[in-house]
Tab-separated table of C-alpha atoms in Angstrom:
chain	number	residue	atom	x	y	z
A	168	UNK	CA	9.109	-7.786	17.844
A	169	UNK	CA	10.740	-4.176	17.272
A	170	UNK	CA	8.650	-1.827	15.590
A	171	UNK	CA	10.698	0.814	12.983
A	172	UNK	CA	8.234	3.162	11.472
A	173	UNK	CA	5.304	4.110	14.189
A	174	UNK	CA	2.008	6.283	13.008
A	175	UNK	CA	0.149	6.818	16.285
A	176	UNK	CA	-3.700	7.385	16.754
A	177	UNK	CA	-6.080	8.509	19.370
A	178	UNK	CA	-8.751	6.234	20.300
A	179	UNK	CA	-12.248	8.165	21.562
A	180	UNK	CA	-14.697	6.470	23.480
A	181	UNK	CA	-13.080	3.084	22.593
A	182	UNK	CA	-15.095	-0.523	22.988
A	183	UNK	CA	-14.385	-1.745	26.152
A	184	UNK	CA	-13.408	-5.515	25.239
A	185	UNK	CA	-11.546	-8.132	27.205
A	186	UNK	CA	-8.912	-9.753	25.597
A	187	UNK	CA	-10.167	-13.450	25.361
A	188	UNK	CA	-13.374	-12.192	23.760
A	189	UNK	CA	-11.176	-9.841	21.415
A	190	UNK	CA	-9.256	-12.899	20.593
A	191	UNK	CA	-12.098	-14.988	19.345
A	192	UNK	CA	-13.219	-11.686	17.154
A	193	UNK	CA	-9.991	-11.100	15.366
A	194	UNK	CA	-9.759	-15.158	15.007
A	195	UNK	CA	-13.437	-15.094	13.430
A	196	UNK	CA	-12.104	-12.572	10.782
A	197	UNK	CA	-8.840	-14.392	9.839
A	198	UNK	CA	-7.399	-13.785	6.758
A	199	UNK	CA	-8.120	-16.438	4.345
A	200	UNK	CA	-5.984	-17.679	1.211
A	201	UNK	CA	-7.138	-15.865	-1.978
A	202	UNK	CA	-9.476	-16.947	-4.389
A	203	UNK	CA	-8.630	-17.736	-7.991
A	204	UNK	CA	-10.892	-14.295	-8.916
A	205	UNK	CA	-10.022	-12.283	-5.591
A	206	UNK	CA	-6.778	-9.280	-6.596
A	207	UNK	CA	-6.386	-8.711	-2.593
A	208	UNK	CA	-8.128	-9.620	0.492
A	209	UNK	CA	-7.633	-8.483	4.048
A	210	UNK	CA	-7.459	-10.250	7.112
A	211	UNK	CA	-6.165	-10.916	10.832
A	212	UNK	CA	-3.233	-13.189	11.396
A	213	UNK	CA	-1.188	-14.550	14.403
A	214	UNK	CA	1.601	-11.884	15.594
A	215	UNK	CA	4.121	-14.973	16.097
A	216	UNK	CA	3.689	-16.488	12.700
A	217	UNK	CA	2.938	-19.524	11.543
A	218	UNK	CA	4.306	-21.522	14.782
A	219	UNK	CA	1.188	-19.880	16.680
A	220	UNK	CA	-2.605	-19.793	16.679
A	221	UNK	CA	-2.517	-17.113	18.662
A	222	UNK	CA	-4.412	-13.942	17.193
A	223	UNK	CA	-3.254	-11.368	20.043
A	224	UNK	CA	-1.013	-11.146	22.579
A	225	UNK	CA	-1.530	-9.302	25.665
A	226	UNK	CA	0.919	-7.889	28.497
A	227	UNK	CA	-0.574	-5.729	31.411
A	228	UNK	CA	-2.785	-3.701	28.975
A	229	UNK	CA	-0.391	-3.940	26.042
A	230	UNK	CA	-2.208	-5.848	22.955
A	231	UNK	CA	-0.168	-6.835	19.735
A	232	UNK	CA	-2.536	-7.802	16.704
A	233	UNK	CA	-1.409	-8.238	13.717
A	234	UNK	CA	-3.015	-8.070	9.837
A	235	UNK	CA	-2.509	-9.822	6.409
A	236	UNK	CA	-2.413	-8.039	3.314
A	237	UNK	CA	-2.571	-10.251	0.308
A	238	UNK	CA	-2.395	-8.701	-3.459
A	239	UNK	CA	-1.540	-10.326	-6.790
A	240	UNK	CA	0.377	-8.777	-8.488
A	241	UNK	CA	-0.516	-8.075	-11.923
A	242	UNK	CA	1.059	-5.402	-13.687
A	243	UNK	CA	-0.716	-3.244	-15.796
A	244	UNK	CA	0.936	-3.146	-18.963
A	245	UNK	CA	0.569	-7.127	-18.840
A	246	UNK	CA	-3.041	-6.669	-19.134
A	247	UNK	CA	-2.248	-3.927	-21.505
A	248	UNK	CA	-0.332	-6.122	-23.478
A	249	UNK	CA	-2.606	-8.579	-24.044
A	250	UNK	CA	-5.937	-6.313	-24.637
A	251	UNK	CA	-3.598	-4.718	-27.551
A	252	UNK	CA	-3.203	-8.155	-28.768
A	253	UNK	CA	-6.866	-9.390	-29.142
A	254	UNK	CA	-7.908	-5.960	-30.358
A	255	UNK	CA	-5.652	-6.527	-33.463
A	256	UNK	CA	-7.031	-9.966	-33.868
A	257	UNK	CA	-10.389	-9.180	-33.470
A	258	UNK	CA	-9.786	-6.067	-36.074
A	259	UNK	CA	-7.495	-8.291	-38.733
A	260	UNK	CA	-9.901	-11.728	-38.564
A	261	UNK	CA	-13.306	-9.138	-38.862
A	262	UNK	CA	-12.014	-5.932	-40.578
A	263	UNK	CA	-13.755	-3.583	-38.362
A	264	UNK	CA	-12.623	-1.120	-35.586
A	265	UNK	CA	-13.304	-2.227	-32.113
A	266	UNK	CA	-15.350	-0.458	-29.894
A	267	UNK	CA	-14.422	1.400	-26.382
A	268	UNK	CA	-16.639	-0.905	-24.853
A	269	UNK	CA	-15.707	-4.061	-26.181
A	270	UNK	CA	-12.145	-3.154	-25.196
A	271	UNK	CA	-13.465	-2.917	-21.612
A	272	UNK	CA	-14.657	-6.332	-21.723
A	273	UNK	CA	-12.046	-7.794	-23.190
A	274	UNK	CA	-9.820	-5.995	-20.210
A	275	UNK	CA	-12.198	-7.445	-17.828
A	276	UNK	CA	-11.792	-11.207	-19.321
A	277	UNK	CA	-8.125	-11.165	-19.363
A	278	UNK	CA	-7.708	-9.761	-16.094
A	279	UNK	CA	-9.501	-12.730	-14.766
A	280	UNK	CA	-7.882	-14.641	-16.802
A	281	UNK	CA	-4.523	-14.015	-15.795
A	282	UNK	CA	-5.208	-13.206	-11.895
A	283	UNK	CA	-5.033	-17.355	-11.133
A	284	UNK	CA	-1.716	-16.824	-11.850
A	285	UNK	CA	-0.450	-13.820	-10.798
A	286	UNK	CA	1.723	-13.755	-8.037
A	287	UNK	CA	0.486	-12.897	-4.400
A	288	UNK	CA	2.607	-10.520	-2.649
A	289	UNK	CA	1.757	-10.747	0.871
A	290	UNK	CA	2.538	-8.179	3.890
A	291	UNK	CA	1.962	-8.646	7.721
A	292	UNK	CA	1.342	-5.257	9.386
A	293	UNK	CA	1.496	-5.282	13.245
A	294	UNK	CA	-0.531	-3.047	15.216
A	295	UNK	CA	0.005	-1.892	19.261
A	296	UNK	CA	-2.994	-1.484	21.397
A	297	UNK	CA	-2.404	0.750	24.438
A	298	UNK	CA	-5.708	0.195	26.295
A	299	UNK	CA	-4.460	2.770	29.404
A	300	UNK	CA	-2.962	5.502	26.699
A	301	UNK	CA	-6.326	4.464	24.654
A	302	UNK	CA	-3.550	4.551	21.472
A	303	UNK	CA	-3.431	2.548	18.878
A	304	UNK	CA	0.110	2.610	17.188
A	305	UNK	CA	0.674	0.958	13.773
A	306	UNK	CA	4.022	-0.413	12.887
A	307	UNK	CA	4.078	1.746	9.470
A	308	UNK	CA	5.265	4.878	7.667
A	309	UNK	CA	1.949	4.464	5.387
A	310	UNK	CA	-0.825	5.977	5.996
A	311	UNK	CA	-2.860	4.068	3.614
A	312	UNK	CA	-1.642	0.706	4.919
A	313	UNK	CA	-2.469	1.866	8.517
A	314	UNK	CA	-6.372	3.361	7.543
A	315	UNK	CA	-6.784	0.117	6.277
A	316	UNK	CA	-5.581	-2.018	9.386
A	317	UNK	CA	-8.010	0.460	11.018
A	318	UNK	CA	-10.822	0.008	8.387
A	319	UNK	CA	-10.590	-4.167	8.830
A	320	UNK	CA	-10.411	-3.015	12.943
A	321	UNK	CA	-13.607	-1.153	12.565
A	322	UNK	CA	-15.354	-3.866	11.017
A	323	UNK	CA	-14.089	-6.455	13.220
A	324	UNK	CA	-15.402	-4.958	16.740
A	325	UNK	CA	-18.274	-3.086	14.855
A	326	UNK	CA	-16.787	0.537	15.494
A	327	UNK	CA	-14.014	2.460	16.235
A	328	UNK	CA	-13.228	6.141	16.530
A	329	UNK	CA	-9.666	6.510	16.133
A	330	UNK	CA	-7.757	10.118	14.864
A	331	UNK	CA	-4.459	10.752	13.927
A	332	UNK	CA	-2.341	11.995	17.152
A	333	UNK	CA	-2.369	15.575	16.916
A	334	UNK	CA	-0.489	18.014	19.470
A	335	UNK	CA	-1.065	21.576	20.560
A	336	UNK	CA	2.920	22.498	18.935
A	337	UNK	CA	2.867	21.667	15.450
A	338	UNK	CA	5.356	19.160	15.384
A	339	UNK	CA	7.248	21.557	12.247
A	340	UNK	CA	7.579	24.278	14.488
A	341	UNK	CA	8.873	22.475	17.402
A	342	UNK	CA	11.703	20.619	14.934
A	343	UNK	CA	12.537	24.130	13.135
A	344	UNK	CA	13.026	25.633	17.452
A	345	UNK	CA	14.622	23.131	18.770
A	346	UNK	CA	17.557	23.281	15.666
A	347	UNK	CA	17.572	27.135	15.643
A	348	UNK	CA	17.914	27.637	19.768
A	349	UNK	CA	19.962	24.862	21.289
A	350	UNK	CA	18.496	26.071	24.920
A	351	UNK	CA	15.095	25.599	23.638
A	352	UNK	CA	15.513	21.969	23.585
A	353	UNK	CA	13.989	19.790	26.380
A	354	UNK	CA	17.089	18.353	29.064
A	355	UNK	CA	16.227	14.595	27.734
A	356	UNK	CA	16.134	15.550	24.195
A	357	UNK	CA	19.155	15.374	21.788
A	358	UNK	CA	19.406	15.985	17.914
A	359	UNK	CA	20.967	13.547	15.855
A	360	UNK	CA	22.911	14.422	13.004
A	361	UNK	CA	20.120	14.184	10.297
A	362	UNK	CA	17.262	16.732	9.446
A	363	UNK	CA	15.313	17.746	5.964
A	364	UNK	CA	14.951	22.073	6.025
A	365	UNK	CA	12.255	23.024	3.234
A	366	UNK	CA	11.275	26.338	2.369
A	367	UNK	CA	7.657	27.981	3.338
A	368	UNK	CA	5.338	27.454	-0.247
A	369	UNK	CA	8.357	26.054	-1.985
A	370	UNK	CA	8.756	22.559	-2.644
A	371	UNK	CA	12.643	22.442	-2.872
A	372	UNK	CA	13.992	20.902	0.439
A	373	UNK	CA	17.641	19.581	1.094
A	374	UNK	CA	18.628	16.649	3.303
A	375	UNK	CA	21.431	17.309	5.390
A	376	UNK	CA	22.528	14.028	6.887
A	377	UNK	CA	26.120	13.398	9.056
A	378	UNK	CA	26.330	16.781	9.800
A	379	UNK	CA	26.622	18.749	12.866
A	380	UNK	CA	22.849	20.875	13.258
A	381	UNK	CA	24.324	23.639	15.578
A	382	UNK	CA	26.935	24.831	12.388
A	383	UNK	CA	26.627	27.854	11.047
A	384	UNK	CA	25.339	26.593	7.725
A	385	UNK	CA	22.328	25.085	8.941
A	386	UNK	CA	21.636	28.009	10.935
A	387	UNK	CA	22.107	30.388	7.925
A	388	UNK	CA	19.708	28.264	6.320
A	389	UNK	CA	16.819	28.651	8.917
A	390	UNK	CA	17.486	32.099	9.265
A	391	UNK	CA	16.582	32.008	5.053
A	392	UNK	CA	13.445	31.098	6.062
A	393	UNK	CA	13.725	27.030	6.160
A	394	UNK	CA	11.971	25.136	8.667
A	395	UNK	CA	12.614	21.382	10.089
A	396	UNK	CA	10.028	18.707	8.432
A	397	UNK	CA	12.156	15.397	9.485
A	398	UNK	CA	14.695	15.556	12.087
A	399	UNK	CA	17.094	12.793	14.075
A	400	UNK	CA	16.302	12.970	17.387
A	401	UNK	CA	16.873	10.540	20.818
A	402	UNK	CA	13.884	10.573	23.567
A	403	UNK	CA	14.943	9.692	27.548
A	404	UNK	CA	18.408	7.716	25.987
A	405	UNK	CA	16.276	4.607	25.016
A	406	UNK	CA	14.754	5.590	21.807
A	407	UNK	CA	16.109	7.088	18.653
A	408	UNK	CA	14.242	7.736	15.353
A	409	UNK	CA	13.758	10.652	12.531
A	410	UNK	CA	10.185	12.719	13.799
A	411	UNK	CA	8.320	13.628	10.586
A	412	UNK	CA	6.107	16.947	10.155
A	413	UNK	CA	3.183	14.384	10.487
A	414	UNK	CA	4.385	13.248	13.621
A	415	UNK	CA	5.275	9.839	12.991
A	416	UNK	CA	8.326	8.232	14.008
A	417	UNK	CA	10.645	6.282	11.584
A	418	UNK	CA	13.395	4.522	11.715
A	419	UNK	CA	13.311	3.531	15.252
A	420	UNK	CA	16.498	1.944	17.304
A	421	UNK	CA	15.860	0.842	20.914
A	422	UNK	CA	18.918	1.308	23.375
A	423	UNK	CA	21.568	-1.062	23.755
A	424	UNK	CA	20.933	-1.591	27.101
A	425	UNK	CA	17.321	-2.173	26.030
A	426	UNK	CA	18.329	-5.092	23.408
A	427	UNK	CA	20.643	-6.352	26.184
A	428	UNK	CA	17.666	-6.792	28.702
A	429	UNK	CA	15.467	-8.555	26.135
A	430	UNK	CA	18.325	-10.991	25.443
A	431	UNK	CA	19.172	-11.530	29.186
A	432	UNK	CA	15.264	-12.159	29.354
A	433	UNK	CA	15.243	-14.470	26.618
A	434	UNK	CA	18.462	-16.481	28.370
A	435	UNK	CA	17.194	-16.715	31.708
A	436	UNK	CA	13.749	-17.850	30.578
A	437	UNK	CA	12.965	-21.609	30.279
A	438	UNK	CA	11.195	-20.940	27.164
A	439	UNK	CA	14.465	-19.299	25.599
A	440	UNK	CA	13.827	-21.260	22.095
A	441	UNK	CA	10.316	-20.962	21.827
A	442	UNK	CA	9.514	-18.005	19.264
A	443	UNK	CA	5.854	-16.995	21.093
A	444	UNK	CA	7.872	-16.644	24.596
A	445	UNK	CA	10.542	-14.258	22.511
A	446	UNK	CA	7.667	-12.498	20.632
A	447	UNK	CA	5.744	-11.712	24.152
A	448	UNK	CA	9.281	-10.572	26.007
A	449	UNK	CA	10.580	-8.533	22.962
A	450	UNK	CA	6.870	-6.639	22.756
A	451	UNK	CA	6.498	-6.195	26.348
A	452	UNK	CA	10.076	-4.243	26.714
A	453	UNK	CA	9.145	-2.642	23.491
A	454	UNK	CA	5.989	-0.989	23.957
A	455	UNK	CA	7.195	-0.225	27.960
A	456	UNK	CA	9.635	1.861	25.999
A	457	UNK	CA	7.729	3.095	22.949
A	458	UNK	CA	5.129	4.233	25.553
A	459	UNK	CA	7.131	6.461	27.886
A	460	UNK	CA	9.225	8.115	24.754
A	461	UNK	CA	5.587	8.932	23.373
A	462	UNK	CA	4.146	10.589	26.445
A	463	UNK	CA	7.791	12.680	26.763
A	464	UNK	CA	7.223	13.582	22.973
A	465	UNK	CA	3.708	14.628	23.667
A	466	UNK	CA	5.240	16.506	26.264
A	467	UNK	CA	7.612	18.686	24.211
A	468	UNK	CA	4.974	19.277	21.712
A	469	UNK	CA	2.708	20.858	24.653
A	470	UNK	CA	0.480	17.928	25.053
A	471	UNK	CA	-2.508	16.482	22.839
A	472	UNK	CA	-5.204	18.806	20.924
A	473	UNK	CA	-7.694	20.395	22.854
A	474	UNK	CA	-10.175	18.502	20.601
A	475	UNK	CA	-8.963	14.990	21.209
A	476	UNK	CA	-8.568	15.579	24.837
A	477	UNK	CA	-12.944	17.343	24.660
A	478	UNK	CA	-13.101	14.313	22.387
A	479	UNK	CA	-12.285	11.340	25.297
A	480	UNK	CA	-14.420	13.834	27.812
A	481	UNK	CA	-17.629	13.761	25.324
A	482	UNK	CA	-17.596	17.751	24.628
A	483	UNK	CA	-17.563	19.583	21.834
A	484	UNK	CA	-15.021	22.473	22.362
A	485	UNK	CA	-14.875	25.633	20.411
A	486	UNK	CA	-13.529	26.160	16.614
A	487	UNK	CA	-10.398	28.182	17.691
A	488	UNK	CA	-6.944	26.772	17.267
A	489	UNK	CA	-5.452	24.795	20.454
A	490	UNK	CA	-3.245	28.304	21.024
A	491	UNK	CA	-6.063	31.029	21.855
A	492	UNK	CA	-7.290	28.036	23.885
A	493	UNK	CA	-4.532	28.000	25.895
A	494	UNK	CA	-3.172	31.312	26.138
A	495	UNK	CA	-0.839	30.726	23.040
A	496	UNK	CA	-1.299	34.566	21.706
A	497	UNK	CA	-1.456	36.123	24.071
A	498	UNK	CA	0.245	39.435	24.331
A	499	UNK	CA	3.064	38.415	27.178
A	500	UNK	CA	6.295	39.372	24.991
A	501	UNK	CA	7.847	42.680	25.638
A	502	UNK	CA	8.444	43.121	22.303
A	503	UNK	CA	4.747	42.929	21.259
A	504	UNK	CA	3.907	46.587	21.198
A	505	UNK	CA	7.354	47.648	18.876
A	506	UNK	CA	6.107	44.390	16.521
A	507	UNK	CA	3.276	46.194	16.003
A	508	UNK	CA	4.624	49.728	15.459
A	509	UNK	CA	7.090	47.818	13.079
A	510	UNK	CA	3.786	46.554	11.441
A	511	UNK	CA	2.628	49.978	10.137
A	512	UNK	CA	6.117	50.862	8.971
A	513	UNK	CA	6.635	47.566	6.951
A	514	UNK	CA	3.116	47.978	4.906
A	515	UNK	CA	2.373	44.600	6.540
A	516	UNK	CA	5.148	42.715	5.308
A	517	UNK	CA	6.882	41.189	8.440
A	518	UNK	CA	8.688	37.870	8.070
A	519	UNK	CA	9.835	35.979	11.149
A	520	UNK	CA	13.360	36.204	9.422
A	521	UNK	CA	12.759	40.294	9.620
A	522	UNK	CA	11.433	40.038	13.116
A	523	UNK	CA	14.973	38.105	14.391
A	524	UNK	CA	16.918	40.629	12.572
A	525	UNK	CA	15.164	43.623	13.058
A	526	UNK	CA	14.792	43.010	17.296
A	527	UNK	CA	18.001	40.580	16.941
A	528	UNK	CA	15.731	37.426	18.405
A	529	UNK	CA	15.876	33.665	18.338
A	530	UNK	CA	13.276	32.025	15.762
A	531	UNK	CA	11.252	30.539	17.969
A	532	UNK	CA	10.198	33.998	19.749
A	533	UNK	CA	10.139	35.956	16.335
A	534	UNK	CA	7.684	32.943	15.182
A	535	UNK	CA	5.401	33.725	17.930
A	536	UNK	CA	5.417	37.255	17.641
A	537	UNK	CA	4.670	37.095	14.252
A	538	UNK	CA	2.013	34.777	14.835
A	539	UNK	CA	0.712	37.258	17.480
A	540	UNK	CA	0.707	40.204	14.910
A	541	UNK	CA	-1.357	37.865	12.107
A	542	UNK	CA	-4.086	36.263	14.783
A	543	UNK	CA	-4.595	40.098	15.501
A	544	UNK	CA	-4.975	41.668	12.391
A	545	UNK	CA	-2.003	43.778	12.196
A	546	UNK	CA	-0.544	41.581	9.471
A	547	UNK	CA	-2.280	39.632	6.782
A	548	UNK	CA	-1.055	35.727	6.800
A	549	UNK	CA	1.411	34.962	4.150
A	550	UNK	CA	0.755	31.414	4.401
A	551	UNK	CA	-3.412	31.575	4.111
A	552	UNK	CA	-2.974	31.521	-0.260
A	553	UNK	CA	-1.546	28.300	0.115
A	554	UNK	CA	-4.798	26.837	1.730
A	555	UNK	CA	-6.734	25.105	-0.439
C-alpha cells in the first residue's frame, strides 16, 4: 500500500466519527455490480481486496478507504456506427429523410442496447484520512477522479467541507527560487534532476529531465523569464516525487531504508503471508512518512492559507492575499526606494528579469520587489490580462 500520485485537501470543521461507526457507513454504501442499463456506478470497496471485508483500516488516527469506479466502456463511434446504419435503413425501406429527433431516439435505443455488453473497466482509488492533520489525501494525479471520491464521501457521512491544500508561497514561485538561488533552498530539501520551465502567458514549456538544474543553461533560461511548474525534488531523505504548480505530488518513491523496514516488519510478523496484515504495516509506515514530508513541504511554502487556517477557527478573514496578511509586501528591501525611482524611468515597464539585471539580484528578491512595486501602484500588473 504505496501511494504514487498524492492530491491533498483540507478538511474544515470535519464530522467527528469513530471508526467502527464509519465502517458500517462506507459498508452500507458499497459499490454494487452494474446493472444491464447502468454506464458507471460508484461505490466503497475493501482497501485489501477481495481477501477482506474490511471497508477501512485504521492505525493511530490514520484511516485508508478505498472507492470503486465502474464504467462500460462503449465507444462512441460504435454507437455512431450503428445510428448511421439504421438511419440508412429507415431512409432506403421508407424513402424519406429522418428527423433530428428520431436520430436521438434511435441513439438512445442502441446505446441501451449495446451497454449489456460493453465492457466494464473498473478502477479502485484509495483515499488517506489524517484525522489529527484533518487531511484527506487521495492516491491520484486527477482531479476529477478525486472530486468524485469526495462527492461519494459527502454523501456517505452526509457532509463534508474539504478544499484543495493551498499555501501562503505559491508553490510556482517557490519551484522557480529554489532552482534560480541554490542557498534559497531549505537544508532538508534537494532537487532532483527533472523540472518543466514555461514561459509567463505563453504556453510553450520544455522538459528538461537528467540534467544538472544548477547549469548555466537552465539558469539562462529562468533569467528569460521561465518559471518552475513541475520539479524533482526529495523531502527529509525519505520521500522523493515531481511537485506540480497545483501542489500535488507525483511519482512518489519511499526510501530504501523505508521499504527495508516494511519488509523486516512483514518478516518478523506472524501474519507475514496474510495480505490485510501487509496492507495495515505497508499503510502505517506510509502515511507516518507521507505525513511528516507534507508538514516540511507546508513548511517551505510558508505554511497553509490564511483562509483555511480562519476556515478550521470558524472566521471569516479579510479578502487580501495571504502576503499583505502577513507582512509579505512590505517595504523591508533596501532596494525598494531605487525600484521605485527605476519605476518612473521605465514608463512602468519593469520585469523581474530587468530588476536582477538592472540591481544585479537573485530572482527570488527581484520577484518580490516587483511584486512590491505592482501591489503599490507604481507598476501596472503584466499578468492581470491573463485573468479571466
Amino acid at each position: 500500500m504505496w501511494f504514487t500520485n498524492i492530491t491533498v485537501y483540507q478538511l474544515h470543521n470535519a464530522p467527528a466519527i469513530d471508526s467502527i461507526t464509519l465502517h458500517e457507513t462506507l459498508q452500507a454504501e458499497a459499490a454494487k455490480p452494474l446493472g444491464n442499463t447502468d454506464a458507471k456506478r460508484h461505490g466503497w470497496t475493501p482497501p485489501a481486496g477481495r481477501a477482506s471485508n474490511a471497508y477501512l483500516h485504521e492505525s493511530q488516527g490514520h484511516r485508508l478507504l478505498s472507492m470503486l469506479k465502474q464504467q462500460r466502456m462503449l465507444p462512441p463511434k460504435v454507437v455512431k456506427a450503428a445510428v448511421e446504419e439504421k438511419v440508412a435503413e429507415v431512409e432506403a425501406n421508407e424513402g424519406r429523410k429522418v428527423t433530428r429527433k428520431e436520430k436521438t431516439a434511435f441513439k438512445e435505443q442502441i446505446t441501451e442496447e449495446l451497454l449489456p455488453r460493453a465492457f466494464i473497466d473498473s478502477v479502485k482509488i484509495d483515499a488517506w484520512w489524517d484525522v489529527e492533520k484533518n487531511r484527506i489525501i487521495i492516491n491520484s494525479g486527477s482531479r476529477a477522479r478525486c472530486e468524485e471520491l469526495l462527492d461519494l464521501l459527502r454523501e456517505t457521512l452526509g457532509s463534508l467541507k474539504a478544499t484543495p491544500l493551498s499555501t501562503q508561497t505559491l508553490p510556482i514561485r517557490a519551484m522557480t527560487t529554489w532552482v534560480s538561488d541554490a542557498q534559497s533552498r531549505p537544508a532538508n530539501l534537494q532537487l532532483g534532476d527533472k523540472a518543466t520551465l514555461k514561459a509567463k502567458g505563453d504556453d510553450g514549456k520544455i522538459a528538461a529531465t537528467q540534467v544538472d538544474l544548477d547549469s548555466d543553461e537552465i539558469q539562462q533560461l529562468l533569467e528569460s523569464g521561465r518559471q518552475a511548474t513541475n520539479l524533482a525534488i526529495t523531502i527529509d531523505e525519505r520521500v522523493s516525487g515531481v511537485l506540480t504548480d497545483s501542489l500535488q505530488l507525483k511519482s512518489l518513491r519511499f526510501s530504501d531504508q523505508l521499504i527495508e523496514q516494511a519488509d523486516m516488519t512483514e518478516t518478523k510478523s506472524d501474519d507475514g503471508d496474510d495480505p490485510i496484515a501487509r496492507i495495515e504495516a505497508d499503510f502505517f509506515l506510509m502515511a507516518n512518512a507521507l505525513s511528516d514530508t507534507l508538514d516540511s513541504l507546508i513548511h517551505m511554502l510558508g505554511g497553509e492559507t490564511v483562509r483555511e487556517v480562519a476556515a478550521e477557527k470558524g472566521t471569516r478573514p479579510d479578502d487580501s492575499h495571504p502576503g499583505e496578511q502577513i507582512g509579505g509586501f512590505e517595504p523591508n528591501d533596501a532596494l525598494t526606494p531605487a525600484a521605485i525611482q527605476l519605476s518612473k524611468t521605465e514608463n512602468g515597464n519593469i520585469t523581474v528579469t530587468r530588476l536582477q539585471r538592472h540591481f544585479k539580484i537573485g530572482y527570488n528578491r527581484a520577484q518580490h520587489l516587483q511584486e512590491y512595486l505592482i501591489h503599490h501602484g507604481h507598476i501596472p500588473n503584466p499578468y492581470a490580462q491573463l485573468t479571466p
